[in-house]
Tab-separated table of C-alpha atoms in Angstrom:
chain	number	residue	atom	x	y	z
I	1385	UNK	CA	0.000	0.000	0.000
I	1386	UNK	CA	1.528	3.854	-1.117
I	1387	UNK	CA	0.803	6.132	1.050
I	1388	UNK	CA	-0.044	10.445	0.068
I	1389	UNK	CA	2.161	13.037	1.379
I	1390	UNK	CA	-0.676	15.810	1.360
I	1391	UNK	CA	-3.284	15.086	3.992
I	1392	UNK	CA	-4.963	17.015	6.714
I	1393	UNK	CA	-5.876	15.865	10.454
I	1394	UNK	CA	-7.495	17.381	13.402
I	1395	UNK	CA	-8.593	16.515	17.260
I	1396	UNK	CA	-9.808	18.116	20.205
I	1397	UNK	CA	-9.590	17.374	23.848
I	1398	UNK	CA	-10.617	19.010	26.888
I	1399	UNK	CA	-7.933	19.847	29.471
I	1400	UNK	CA	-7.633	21.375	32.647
I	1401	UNK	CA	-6.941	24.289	30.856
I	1402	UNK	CA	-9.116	24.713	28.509
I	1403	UNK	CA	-9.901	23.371	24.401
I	1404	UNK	CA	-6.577	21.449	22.983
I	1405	UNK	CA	-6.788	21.470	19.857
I	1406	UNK	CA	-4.407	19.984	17.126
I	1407	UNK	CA	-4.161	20.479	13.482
I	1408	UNK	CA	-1.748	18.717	10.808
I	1409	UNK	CA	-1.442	19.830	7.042
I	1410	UNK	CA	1.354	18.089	4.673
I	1411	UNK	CA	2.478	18.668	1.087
I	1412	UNK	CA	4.945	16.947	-1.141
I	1413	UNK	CA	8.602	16.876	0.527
I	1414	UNK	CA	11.974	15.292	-0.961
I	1415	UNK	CA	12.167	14.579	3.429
I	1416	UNK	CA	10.525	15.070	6.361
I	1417	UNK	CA	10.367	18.504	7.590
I	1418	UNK	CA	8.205	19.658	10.861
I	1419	UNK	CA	6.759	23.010	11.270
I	1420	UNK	CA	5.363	23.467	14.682
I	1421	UNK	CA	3.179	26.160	16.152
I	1422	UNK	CA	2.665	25.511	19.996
I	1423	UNK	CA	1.348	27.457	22.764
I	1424	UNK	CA	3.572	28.888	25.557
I	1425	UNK	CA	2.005	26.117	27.713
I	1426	UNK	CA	3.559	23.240	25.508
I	1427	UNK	CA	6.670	24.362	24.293
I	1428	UNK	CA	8.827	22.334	26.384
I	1429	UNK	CA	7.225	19.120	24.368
I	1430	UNK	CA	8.442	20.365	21.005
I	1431	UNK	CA	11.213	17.024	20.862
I	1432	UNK	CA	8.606	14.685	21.840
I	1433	UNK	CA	5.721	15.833	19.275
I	1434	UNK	CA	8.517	15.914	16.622
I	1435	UNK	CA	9.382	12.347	17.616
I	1436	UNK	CA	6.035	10.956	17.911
I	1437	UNK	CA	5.236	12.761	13.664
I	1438	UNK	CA	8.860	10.449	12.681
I	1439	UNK	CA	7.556	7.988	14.153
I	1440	UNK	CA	4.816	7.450	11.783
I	1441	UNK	CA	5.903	9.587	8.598
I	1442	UNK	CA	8.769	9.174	6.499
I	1443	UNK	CA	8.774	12.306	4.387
I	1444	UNK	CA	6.456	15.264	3.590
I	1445	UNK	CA	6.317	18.873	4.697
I	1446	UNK	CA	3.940	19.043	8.193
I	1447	UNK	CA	2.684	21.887	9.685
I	1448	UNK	CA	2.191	20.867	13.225
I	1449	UNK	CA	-0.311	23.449	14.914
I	1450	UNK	CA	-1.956	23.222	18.473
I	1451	UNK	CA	-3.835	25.863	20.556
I	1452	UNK	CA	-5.456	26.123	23.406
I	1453	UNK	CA	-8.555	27.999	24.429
I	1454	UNK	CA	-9.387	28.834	27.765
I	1455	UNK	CA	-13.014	27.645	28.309
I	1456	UNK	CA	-15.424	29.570	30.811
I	1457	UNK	CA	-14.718	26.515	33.318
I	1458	UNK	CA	-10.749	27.319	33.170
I	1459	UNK	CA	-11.704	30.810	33.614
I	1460	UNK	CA	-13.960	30.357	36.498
I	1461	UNK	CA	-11.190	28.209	38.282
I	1462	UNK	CA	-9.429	31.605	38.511
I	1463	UNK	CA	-9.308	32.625	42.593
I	1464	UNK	CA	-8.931	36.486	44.476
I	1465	UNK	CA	-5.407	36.470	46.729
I	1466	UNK	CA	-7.639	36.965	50.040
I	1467	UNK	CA	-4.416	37.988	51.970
I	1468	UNK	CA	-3.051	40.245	49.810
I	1469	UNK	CA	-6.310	42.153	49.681
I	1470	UNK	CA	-6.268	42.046	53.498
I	1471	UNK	CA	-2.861	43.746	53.439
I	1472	UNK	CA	-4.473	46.520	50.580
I	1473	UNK	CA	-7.838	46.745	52.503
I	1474	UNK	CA	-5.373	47.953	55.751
I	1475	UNK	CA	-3.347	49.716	53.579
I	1476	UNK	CA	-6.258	51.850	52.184
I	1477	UNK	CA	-7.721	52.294	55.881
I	1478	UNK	CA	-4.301	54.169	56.922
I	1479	UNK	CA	-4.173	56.271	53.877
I	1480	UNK	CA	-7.781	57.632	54.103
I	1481	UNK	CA	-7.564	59.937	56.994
I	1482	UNK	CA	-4.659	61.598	55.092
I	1483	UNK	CA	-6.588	61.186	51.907
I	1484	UNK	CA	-10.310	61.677	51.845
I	1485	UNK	CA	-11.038	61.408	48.792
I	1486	UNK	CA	-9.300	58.330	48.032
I	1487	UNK	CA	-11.450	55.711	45.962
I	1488	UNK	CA	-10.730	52.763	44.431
I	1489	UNK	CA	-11.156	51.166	41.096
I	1490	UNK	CA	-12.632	47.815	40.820
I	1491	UNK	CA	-11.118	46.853	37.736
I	1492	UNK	CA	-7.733	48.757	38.856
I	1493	UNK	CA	-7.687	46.882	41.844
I	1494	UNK	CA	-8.221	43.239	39.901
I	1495	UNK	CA	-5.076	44.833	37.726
I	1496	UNK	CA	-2.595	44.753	40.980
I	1497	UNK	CA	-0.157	42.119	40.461
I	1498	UNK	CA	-1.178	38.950	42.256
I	1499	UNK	CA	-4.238	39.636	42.990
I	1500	UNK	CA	-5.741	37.557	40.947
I	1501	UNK	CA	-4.699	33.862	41.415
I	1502	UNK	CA	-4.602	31.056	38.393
I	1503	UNK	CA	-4.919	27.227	40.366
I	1504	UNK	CA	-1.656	25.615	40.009
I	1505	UNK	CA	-2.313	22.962	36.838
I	1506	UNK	CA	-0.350	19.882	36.566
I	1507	UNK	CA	1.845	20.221	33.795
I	1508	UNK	CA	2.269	16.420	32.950
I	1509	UNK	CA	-1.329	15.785	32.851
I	1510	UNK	CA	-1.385	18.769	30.286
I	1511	UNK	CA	1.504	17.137	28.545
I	1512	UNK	CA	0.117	13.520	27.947
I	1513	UNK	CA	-3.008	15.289	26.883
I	1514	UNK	CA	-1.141	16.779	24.307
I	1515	UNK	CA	0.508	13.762	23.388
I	1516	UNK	CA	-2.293	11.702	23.316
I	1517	UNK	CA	-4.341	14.261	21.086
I	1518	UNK	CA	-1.130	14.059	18.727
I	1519	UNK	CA	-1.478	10.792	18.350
I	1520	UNK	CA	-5.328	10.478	17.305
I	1521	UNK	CA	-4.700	13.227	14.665
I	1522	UNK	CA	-1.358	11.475	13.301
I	1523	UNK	CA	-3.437	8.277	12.692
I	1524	UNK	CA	-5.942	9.832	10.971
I	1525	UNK	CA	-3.504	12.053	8.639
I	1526	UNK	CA	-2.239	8.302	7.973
I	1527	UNK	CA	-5.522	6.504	7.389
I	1528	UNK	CA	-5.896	10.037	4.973
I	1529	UNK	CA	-2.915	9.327	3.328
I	1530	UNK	CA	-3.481	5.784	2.737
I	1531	UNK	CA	-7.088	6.554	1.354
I	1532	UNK	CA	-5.500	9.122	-1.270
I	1533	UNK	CA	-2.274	6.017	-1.949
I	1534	UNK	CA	-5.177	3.803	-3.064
I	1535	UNK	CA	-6.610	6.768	-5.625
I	1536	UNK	CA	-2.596	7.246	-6.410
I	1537	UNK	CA	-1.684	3.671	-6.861
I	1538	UNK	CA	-5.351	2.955	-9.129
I	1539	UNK	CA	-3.943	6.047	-11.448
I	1540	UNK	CA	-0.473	4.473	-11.436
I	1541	UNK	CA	-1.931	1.135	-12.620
I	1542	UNK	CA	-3.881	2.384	-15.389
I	1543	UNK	CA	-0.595	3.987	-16.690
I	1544	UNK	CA	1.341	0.699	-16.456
I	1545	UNK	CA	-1.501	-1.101	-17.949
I	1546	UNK	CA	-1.317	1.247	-20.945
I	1547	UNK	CA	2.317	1.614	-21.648
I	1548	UNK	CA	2.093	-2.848	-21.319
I	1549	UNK	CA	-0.236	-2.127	-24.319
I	1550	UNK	CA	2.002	-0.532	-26.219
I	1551	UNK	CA	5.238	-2.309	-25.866
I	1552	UNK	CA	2.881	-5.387	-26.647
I	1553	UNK	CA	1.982	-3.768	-30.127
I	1554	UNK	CA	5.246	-2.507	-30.605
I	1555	UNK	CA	6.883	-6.095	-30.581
I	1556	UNK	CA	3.491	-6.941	-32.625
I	1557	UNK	CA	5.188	-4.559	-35.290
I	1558	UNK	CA	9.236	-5.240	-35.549
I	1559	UNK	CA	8.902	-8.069	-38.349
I	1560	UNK	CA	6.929	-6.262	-40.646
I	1561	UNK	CA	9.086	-2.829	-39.717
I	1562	UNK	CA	12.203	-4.721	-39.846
I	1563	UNK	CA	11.289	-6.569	-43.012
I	1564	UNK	CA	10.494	-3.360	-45.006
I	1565	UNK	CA	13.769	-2.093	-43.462
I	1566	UNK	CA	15.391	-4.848	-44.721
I	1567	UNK	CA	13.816	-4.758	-48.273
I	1568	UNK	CA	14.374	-0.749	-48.737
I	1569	UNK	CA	18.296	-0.896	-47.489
I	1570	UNK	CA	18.360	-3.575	-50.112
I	1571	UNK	CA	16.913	-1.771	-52.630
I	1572	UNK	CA	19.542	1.117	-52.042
I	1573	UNK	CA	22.222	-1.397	-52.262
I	1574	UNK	CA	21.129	-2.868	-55.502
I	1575	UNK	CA	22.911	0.202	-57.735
I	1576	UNK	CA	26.120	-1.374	-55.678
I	1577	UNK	CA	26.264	-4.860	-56.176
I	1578	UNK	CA	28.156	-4.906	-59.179
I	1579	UNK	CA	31.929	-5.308	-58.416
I	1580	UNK	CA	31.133	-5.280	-54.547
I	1581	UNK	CA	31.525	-8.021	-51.872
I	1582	UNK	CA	28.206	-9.490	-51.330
I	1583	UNK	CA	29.141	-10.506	-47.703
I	1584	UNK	CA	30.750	-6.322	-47.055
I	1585	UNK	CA	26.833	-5.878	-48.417
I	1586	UNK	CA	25.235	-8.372	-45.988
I	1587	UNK	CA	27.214	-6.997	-42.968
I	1588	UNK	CA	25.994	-3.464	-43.656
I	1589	UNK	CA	22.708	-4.533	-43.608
I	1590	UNK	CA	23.040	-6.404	-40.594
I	1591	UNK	CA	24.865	-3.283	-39.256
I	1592	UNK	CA	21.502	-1.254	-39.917
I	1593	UNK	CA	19.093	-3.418	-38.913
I	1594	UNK	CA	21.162	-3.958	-35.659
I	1595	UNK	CA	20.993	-0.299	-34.824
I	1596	UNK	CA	17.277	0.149	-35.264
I	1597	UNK	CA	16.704	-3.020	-33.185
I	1598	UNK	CA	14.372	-1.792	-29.961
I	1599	UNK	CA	13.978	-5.352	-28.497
I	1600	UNK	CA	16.335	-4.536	-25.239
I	1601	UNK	CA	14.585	-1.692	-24.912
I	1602	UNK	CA	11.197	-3.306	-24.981
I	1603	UNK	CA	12.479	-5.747	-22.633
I	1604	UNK	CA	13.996	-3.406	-19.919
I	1605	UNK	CA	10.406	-1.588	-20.235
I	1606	UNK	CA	8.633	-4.838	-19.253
I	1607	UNK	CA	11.230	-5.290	-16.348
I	1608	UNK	CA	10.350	-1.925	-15.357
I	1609	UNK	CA	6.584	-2.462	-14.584
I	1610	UNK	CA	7.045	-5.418	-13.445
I	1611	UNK	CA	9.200	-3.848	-11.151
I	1612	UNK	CA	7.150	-0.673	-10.130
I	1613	UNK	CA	3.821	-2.837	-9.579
I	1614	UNK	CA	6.033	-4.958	-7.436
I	1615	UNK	CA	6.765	-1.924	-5.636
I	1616	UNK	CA	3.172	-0.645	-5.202
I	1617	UNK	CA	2.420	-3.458	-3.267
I	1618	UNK	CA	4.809	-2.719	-0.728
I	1619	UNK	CA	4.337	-1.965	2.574
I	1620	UNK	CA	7.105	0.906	3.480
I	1621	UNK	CA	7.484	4.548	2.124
I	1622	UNK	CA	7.974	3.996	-1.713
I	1623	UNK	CA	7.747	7.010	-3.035
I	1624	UNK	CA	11.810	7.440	-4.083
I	1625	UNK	CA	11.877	4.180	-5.439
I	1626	UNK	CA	8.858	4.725	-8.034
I	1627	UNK	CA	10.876	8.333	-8.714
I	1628	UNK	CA	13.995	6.640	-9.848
I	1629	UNK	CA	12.312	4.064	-11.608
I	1630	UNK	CA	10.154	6.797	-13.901
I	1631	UNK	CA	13.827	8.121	-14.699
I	1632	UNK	CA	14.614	4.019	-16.009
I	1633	UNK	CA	11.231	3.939	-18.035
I	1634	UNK	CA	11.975	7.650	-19.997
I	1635	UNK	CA	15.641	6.648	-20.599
I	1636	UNK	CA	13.988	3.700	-22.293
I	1637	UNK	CA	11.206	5.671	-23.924
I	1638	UNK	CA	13.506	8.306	-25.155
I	1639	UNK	CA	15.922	5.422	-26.841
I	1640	UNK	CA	12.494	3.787	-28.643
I	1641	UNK	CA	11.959	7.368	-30.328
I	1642	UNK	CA	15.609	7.970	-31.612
I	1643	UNK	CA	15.452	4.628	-32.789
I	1644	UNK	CA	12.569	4.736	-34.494
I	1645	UNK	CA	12.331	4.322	-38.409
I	1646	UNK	CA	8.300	4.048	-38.297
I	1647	UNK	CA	5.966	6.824	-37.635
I	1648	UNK	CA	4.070	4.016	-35.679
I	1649	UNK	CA	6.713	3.153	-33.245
I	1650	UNK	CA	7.624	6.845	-33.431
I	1651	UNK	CA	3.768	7.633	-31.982
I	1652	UNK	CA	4.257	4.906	-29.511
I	1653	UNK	CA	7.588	6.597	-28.224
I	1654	UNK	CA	5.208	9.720	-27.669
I	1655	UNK	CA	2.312	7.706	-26.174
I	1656	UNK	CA	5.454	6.462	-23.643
I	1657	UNK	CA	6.305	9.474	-23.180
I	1658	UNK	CA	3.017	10.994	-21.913
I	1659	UNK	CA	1.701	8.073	-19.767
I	1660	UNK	CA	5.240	8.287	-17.990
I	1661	UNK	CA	5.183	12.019	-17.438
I	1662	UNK	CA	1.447	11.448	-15.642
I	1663	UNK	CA	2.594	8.364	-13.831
I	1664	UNK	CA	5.902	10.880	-12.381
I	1665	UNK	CA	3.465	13.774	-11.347
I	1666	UNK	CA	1.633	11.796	-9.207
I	1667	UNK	CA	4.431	9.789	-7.846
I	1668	UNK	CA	5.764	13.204	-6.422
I	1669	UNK	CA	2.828	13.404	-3.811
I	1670	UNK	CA	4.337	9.409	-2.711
I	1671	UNK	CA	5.550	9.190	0.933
């Protein structure tokens, strides 16, 4: 089974804190490459997210995002300093025979440093939250990516299936194209038979035919898919593998067209040439 490199995943969770939530994007990457965004309150797990997202992706560029929201049951777990208003309450008391007309600002007053008290929150429980939220969205990027391999690998198929086709009729054609190859060459010759070595003739021919010949070309293509459907069926990150191997099938593509001495297997070069180019698009998107 391929897998995609361009998925999206989220989850949600509900912490002591607030809303966790977790987002993951990916695109097409020659590696893997991380991008996280984290709140203040998770920053110290940056190693261990980036370790869990190896753990289950080879390559691809992944935006990692997580935020939390304070929810009004966070914000009602937020407490008044009762002692350090004590101290401000006596504090105003000996100020206001000096100062009459001293008053004081509610929201002011909430402003003073401290008093205003956040309930100490466990920062492991926070952390495994995290990690555990991670997790759920990470397997379903994968089960994402795996849905979109399957829609990859069917579109891969149907481009192996069609250049089989053609390097079926293109073996279908050598003995008639190397027959009328053989009969015009021969026909050339004929002004120069007189007073020249039949056999110096027969080796030229030879010679021409042998450099038109496309049947280790044909047969390197047929290696090739068997090769890349092998591969599709495999079970780790393919994605390089199928790469190099649409480099092998154009190499052997391009060598069918400059051999070519038949506007049919000259078509069938282009006809190559355009299934491989869609199979290589897609198998840039390949984990």
């Amino acid at each position: 089974m391929i897998r995609s490199m361009t998925a999206y995943a989220s989850a949600e969770s509900t912490t002591p804190l607030g809303l966790l939530s977790c987002e993951l994007r990916s695109v097409n990457h020659r590696y893997l490459e991380l991008s996280p965004r984290l709140p203040e309150e998770l920053r110290a797990l940056e190693s261990q997210l980036r370790e869990r997202v190896a753990a289950k992706l080879t390559r691809g560029k992944v935006d990692l995002g997580m935020r939390l929201r304070s929810s009004g049951a966070a914000a009602s777990g937020l407490q008044l300093n009762e002692p350090l208003l004590g101290q401000l309450a006596q504090a105003a008391a000996q100020l206001a025979p000096r100062f009459p007309n001293l008053s004081v600002d509610f929201v002011g007053l909430l402003g003073v440093d401290g008093v205003m008290v956040k309930p100490e929150v466990d920062q492991s429980e926070l952390h495994a939250d995290a990690l555990a939220l991670l997790d759920r969205a990470l397997d379903d990027m994968v089960a994402t990516r795996l849905r979109e391999g399957e829609r990859l690998a069917g579109f891969i198929a149907e481009r192996l299936d069609g250049i089989a086709a053609i390097v079926v009729q293109v073996r279908g054609w050598l003995p008639e194209i190397r027959a009328a190859l053989r009969q015009k060459l021969e026909t050339k010759l004929a002004d120069f038979r007189q007073g020249t070595d039949a056999t110096r003739l027969e080796q030229e021919l030879v010679l021409q035919l042998s450099r038109i010949d496309v049947d280790e070309e044909l047969d390197r293509l047929s290696a090739h898919l068997a090769e890349a459907r092998r591969i599709l069926k495999l079970s780790d990150a393919n994605g390089r593998r199928l790469d190099f191997l649409m480099q092998e099938f154009n190499r052997e593509a391009n060598t069918l067209g400059s051999k070519s001495v038949d506007q049919r297997t000259t078509q069938a070069a282009v006809e190559l040439k355009v299934l491989i180019e869609q199979m290589r698009e897609q198998v840039q998107n390949i984990e």
